[in-house]
PDB file of C-alpha atoms and ligand atoms in Angstrom:
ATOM      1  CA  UNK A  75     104.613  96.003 109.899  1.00  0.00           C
ATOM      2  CA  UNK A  76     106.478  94.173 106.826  1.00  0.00           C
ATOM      3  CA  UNK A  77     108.931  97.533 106.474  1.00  0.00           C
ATOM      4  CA  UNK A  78     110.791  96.933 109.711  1.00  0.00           C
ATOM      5  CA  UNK A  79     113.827  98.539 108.898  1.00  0.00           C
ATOM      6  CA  UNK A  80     115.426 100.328 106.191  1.00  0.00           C
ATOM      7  CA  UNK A  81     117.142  96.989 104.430  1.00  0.00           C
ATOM      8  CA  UNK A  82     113.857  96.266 104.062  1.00  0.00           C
ATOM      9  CA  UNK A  83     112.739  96.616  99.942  1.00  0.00           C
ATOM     10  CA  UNK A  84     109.037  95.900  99.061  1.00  0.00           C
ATOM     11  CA  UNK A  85     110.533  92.481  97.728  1.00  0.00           C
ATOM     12  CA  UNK A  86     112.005  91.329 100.548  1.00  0.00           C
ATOM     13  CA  UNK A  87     108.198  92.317 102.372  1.00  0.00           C
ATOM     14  CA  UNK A  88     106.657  90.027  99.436  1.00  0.00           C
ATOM     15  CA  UNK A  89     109.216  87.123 100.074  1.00  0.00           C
ATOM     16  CA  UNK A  90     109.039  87.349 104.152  1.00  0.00           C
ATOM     17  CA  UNK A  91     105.022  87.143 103.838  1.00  0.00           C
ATOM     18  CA  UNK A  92     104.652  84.396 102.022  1.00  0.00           C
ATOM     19  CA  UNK A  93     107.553  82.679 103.707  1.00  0.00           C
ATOM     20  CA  UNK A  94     104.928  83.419 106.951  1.00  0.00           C
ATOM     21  CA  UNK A  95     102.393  81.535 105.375  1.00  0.00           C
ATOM     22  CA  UNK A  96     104.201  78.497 104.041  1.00  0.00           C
ATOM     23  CA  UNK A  97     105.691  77.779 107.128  1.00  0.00           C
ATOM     24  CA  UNK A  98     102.217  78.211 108.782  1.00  0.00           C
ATOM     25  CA  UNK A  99     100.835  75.671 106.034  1.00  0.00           C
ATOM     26  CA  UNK A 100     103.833  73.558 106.660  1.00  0.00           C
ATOM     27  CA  UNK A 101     103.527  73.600 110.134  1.00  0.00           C
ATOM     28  CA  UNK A 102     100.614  72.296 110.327  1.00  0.00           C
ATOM     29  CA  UNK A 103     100.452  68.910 108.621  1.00  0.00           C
ATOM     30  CA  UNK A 104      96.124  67.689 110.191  1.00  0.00           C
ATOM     31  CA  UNK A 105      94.942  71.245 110.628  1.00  0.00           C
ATOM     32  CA  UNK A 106      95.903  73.287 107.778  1.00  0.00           C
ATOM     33  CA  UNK A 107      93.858  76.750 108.094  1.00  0.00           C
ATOM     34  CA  UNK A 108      95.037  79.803 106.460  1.00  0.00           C
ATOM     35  CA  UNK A 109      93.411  82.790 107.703  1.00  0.00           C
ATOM     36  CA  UNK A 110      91.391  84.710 104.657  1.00  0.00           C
ATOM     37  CA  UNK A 111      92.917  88.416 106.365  1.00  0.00           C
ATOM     38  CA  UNK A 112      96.672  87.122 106.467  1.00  0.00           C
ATOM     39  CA  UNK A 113      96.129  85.804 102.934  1.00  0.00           C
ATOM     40  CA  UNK A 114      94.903  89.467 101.961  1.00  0.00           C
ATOM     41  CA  UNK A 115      97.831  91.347 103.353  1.00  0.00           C
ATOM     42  CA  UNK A 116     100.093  89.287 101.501  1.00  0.00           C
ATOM     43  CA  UNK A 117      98.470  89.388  98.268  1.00  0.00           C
ATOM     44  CA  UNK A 118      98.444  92.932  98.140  1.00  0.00           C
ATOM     45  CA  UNK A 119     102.021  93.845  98.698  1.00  0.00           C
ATOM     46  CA  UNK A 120     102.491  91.823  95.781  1.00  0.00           C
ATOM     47  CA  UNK A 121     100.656  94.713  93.712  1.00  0.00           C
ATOM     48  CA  UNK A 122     103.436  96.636  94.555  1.00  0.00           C
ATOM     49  CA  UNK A 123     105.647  95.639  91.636  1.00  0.00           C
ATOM     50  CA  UNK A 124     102.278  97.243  89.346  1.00  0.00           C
ATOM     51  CA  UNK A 125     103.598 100.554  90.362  1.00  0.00           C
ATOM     52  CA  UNK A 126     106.485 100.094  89.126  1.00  0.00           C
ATOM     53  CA  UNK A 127     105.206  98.565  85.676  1.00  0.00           C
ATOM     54  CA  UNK A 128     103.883 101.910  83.753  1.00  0.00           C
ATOM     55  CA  UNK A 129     100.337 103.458  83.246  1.00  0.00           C
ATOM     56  CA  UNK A 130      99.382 100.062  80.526  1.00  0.00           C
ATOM     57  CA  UNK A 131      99.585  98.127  84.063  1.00  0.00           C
ATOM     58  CA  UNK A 132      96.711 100.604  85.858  1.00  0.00           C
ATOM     59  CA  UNK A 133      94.372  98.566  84.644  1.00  0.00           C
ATOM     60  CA  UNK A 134      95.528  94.860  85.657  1.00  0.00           C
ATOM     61  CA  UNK A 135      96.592  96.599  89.039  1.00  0.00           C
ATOM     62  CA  UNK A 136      92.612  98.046  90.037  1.00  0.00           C
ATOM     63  CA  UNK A 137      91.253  94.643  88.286  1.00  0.00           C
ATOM     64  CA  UNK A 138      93.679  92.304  90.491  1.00  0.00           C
ATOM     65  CA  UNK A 139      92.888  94.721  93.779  1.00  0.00           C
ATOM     66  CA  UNK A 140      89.586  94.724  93.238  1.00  0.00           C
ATOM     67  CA  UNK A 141      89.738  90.717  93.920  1.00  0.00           C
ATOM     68  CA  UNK A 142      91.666  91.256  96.611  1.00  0.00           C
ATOM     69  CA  UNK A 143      88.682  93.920  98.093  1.00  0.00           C
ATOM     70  CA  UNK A 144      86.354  91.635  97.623  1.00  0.00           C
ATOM     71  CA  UNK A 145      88.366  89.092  99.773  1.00  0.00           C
ATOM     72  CA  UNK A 146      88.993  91.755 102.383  1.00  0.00           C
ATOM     73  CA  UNK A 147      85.313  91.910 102.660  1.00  0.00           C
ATOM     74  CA  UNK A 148      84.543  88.483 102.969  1.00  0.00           C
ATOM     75  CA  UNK A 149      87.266  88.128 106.002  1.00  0.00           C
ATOM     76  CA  UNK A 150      84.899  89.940 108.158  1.00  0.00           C
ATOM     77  CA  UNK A 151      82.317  87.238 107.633  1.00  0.00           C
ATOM     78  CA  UNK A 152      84.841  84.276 107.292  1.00  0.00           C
ATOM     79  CA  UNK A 153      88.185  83.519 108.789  1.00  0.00           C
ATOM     80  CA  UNK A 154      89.704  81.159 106.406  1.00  0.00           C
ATOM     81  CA  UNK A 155      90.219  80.471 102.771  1.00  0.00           C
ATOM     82  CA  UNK A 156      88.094  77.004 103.453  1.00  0.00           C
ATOM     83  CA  UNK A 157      85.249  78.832 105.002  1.00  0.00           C
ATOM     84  CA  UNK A 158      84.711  81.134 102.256  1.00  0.00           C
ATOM     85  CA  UNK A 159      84.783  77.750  99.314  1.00  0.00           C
ATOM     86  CA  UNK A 160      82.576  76.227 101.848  1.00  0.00           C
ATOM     87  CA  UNK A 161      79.731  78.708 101.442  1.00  0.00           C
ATOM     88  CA  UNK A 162      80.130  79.142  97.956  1.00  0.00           C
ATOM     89  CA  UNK A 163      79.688  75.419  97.546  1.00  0.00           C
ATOM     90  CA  UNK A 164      77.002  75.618  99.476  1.00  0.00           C
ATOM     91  CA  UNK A 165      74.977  78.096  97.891  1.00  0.00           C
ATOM     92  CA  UNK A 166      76.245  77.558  94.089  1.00  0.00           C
ATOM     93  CA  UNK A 167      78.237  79.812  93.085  1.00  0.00           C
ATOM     94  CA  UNK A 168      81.528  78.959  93.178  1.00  0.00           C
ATOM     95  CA  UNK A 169      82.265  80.174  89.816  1.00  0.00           C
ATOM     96  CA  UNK A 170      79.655  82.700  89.409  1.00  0.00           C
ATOM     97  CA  UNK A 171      81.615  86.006  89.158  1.00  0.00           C
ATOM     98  CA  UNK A 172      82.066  88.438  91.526  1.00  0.00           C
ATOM     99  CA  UNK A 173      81.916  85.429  94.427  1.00  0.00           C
ATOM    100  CA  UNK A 174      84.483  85.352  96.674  1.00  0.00           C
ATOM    101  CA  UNK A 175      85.689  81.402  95.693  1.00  0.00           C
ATOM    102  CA  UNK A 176      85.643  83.240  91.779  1.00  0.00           C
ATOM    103  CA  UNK A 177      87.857  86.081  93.355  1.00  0.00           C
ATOM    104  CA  UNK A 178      90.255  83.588  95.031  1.00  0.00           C
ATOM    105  CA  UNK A 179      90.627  81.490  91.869  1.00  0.00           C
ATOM    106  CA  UNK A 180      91.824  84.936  89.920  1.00  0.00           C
ATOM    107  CA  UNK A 181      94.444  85.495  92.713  1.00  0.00           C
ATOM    108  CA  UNK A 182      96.023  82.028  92.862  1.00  0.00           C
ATOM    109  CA  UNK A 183      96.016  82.850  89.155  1.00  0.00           C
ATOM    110  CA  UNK A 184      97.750  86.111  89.737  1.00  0.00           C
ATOM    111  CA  UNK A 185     100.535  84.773  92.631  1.00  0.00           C
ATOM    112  CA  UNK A 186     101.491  81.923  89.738  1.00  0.00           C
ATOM    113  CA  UNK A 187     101.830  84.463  87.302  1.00  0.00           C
ATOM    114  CA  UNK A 188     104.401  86.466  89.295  1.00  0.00           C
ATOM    115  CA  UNK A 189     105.872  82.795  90.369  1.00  0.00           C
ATOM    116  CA  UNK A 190     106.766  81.711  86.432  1.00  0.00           C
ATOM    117  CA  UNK A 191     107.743  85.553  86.159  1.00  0.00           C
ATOM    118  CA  UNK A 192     110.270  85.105  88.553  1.00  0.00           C
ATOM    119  CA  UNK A 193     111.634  81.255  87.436  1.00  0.00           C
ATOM    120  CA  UNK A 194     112.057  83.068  84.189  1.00  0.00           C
ATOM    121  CA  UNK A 195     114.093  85.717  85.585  1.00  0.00           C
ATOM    122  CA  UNK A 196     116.427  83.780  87.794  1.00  0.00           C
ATOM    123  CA  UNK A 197     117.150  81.052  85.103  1.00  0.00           C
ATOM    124  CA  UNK A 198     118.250  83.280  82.573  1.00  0.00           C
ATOM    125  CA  UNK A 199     120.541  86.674  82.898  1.00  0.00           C
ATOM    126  CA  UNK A 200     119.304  88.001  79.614  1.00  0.00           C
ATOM    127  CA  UNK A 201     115.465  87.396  79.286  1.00  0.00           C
ATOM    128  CA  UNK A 202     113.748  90.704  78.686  1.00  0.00           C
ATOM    129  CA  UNK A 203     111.346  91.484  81.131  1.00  0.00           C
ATOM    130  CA  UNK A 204     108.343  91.404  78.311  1.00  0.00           C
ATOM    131  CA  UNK A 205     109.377  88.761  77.112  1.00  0.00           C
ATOM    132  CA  UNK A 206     109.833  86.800  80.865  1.00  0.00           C
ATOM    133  CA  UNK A 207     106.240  88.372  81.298  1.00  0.00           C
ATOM    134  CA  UNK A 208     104.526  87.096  78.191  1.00  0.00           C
ATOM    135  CA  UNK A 209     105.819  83.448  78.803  1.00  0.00           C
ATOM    136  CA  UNK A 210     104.132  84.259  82.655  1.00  0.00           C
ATOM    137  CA  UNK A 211     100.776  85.248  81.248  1.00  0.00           C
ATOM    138  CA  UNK A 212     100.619  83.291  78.915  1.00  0.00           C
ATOM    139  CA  UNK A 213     100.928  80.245  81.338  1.00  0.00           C
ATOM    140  CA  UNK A 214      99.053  81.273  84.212  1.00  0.00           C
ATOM    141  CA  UNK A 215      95.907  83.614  83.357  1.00  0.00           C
ATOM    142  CA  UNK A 216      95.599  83.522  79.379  1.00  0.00           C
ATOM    143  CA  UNK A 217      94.083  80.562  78.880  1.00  0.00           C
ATOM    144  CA  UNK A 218      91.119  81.724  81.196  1.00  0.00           C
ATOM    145  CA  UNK A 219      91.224  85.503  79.490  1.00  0.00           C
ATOM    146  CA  UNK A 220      88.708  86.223  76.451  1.00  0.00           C
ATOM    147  CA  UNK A 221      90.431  87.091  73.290  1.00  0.00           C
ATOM    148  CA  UNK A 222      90.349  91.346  74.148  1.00  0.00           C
ATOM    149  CA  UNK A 223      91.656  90.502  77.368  1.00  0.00           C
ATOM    150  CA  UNK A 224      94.957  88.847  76.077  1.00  0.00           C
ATOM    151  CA  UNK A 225      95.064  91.247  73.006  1.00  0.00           C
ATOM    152  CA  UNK A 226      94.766  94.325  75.467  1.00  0.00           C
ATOM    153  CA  UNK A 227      97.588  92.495  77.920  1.00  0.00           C
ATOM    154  CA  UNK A 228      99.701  91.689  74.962  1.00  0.00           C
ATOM    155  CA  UNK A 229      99.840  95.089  73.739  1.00  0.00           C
ATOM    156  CA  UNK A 230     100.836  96.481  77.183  1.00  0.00           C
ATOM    157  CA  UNK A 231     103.824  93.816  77.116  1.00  0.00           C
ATOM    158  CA  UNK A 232     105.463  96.200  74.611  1.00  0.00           C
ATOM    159  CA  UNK A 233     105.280  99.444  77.167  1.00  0.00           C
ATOM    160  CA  UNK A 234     107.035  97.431  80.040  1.00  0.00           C
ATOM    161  CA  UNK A 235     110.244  98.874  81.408  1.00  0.00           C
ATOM    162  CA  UNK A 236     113.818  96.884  80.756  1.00  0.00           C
ATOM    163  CA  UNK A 237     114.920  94.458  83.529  1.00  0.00           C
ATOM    164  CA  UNK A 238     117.009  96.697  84.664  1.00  0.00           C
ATOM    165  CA  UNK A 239     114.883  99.672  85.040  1.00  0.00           C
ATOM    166  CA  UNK A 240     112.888  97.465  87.270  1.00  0.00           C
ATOM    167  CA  UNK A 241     115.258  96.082  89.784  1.00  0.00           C
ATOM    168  CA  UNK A 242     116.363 100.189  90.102  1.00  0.00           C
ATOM    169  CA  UNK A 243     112.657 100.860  91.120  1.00  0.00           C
ATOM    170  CA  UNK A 244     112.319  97.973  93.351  1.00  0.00           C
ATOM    171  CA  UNK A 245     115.684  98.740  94.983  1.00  0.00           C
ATOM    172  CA  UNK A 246     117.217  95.621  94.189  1.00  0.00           C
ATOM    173  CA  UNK A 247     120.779  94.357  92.415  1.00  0.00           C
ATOM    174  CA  UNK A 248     120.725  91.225  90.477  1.00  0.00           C
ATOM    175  CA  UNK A 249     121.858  89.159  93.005  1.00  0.00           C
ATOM    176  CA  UNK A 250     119.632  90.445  96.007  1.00  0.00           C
ATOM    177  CA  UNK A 251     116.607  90.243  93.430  1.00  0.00           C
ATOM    178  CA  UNK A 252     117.043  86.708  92.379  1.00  0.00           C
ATOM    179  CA  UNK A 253     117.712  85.025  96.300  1.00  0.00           C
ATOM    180  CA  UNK A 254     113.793  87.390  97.016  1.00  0.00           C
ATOM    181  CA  UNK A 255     112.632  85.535  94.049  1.00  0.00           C
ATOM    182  CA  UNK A 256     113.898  82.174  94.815  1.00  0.00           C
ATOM    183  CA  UNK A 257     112.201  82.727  98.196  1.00  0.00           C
ATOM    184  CA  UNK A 258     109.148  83.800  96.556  1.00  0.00           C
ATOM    185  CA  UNK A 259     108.908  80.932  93.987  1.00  0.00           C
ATOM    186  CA  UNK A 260     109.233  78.255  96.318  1.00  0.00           C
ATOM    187  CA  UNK A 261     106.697  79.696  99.920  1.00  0.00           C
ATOM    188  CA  UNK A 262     104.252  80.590  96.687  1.00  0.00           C
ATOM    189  CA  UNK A 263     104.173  76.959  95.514  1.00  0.00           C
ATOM    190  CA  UNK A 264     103.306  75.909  99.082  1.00  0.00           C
ATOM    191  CA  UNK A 265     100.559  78.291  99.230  1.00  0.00           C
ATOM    192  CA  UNK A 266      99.374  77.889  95.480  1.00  0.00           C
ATOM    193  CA  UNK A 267      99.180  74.085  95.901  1.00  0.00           C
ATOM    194  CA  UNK A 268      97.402  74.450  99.289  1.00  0.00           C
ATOM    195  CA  UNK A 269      95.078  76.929  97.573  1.00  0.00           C
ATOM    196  CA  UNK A 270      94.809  74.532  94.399  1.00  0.00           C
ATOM    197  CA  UNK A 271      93.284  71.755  97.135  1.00  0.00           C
ATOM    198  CA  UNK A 272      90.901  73.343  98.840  1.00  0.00           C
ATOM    199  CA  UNK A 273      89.155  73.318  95.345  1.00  0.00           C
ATOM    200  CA  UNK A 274      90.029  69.800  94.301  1.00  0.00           C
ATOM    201  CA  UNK A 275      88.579  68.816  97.978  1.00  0.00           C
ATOM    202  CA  UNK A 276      85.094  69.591  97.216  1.00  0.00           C
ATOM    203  CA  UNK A 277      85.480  68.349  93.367  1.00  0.00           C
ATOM    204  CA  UNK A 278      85.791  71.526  91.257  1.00  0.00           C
ATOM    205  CA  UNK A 279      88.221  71.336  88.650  1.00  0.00           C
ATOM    206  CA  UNK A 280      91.034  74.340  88.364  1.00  0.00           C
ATOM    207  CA  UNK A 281      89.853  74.540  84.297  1.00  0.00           C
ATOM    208  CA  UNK A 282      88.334  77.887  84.768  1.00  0.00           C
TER     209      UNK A 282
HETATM  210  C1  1PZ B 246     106.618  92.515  86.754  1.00  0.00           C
HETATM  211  C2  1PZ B 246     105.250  91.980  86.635  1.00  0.00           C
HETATM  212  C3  1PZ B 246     104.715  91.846  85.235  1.00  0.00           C
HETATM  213  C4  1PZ B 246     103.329  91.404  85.306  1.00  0.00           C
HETATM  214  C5  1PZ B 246     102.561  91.474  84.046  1.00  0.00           C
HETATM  215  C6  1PZ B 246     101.142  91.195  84.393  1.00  0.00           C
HETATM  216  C7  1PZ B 246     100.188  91.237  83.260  1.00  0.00           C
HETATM  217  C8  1PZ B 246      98.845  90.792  83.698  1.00  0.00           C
HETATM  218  C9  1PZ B 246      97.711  91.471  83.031  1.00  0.00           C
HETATM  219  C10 1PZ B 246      96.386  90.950  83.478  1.00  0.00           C
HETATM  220  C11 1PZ B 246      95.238  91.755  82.986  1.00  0.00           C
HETATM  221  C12 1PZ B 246      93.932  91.237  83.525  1.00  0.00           C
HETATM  222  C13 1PZ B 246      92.778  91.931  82.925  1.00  0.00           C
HETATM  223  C14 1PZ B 246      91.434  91.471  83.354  1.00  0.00           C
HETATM  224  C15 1PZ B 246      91.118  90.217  83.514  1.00  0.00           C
HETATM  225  C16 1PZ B 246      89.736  89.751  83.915  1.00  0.00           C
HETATM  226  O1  1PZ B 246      89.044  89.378  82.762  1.00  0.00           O
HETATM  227  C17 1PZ B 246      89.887  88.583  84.836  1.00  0.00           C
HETATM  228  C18 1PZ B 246      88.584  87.841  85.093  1.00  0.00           C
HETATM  229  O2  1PZ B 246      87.796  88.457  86.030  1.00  0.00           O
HETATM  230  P1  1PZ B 246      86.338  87.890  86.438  1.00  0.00           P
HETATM  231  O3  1PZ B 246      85.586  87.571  85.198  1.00  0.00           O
HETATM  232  O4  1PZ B 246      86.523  86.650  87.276  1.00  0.00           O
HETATM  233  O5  1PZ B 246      85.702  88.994  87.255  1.00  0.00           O
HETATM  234  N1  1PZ B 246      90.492  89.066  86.057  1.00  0.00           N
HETATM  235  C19 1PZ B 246      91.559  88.487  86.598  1.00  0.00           C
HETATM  236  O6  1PZ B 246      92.051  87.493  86.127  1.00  0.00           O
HETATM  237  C20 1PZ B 246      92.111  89.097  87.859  1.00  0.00           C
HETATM  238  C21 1PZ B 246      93.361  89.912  87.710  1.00  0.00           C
HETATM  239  C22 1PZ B 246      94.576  89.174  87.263  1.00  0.00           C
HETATM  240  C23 1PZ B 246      95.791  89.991  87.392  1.00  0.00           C
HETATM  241  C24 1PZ B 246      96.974  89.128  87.233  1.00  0.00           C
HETATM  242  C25 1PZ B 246      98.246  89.780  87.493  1.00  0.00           C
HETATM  243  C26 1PZ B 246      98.676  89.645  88.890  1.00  0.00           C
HETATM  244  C27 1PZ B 246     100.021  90.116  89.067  1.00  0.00           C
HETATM  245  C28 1PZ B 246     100.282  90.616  90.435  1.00  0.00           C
HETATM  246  C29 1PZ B 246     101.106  91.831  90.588  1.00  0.00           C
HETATM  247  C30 1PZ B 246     102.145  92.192  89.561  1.00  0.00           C
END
């Protein structure tokens, strides 16, 4: 559906989804709902740019699709992102792993890792991309990592292709990359904040 013709990279497909789903959030300034199977989709084109990342990145690629499974699952019970923090709130356990609200938390932590990943790589030509990627980790999903986590993740920093080797497998020049990127950065800060607020609504801090 997101490969409609053949100009059509698995960036652009990442930047034209979430583009979809600010507008939608935009759009709708009362009634914000964001459906929990659109949300899905999206996310998991993202894991596209895994494959492109090495064997070290098999790992963070199953762990982050595994949340987005889990989400998959829970659309055929609940239509939106809301209705899924509403039950958790409901029945405690919004934190307790393996619960869907959990799941979502690790995505939006995910999507704002790529997001700093790509500010990093359209502010500055020669960033490497470990060292673009460290900064990114180290921001969004470190701080809630345990210690082998981070040790693991920065040891698999070192095995990441060059910047360039990566825009060749994504298809992409410099200068298509960085206007995907720029599209990507700014639809995922719509979505992230939106995501952010459904939290802060029901008065659960984004510390974990
Ligand atoms: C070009 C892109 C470079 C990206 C480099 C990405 C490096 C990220 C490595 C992350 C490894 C995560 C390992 C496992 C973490 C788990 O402890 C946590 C907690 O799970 P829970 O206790 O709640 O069950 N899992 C996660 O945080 C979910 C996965 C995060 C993956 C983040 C990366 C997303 C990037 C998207 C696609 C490139």
């Amino acid at each position: 559906k997101n490969l409609k013709d053949a100009t059509m990279t698995p960036l652009s497909a990442v930047a034209e989804a979430f583009e979809e789903m600010a507008k939608l959030l935009k759009s709708r300034k009362e009634d914000q709902q964001l459906r929990l199977d659109t949300f899905c989709e999206a996310c998991s084109l993202v894991s596209v740019l895994f494959g492109c990342l090495g064997l070290a990145f098999k790992f963070a690629e199953s762990e982050y699709l595994s949340k987005i499974r889990d989400l998959e699952e829970g659309s055929k019970t609940y239509n939106t992102l809301q209705d899924i923090i509403n039950a958790d709130v409901a029945n405690k356990r919004v934190k307790t792993q393996g619960s869907h609200s959990r799941n979502l938390r690790r995505v939006r932590q995910g999507l704002d890792l790529i997001r700093i990943l790509f500010e990093q790589f359209v502010s500055t030509e020669e960033h490497s991309l470990k060292e673009a990627a460290s900064r990114a980790y180290q921001q969004a999903c470190a701080p809630y990592h345990c210690w082998s986590v981070r040790t693991a993740v920065a040891a698999g920093m070192c095995t990441l292709p060059t910047r360039k080797k990566l825009l060749l497998k994504l298809k992409e020049s410099d200068s298509s990359a960085e206007k995907k990127m720029r599209r990507y950065i700014s639809a995922a800060d719509t979505v992230i904040e939106y995501i952010d607020n459904l939290y802060l609504s029901k008065n659960i801090s984004l510390d974990w």
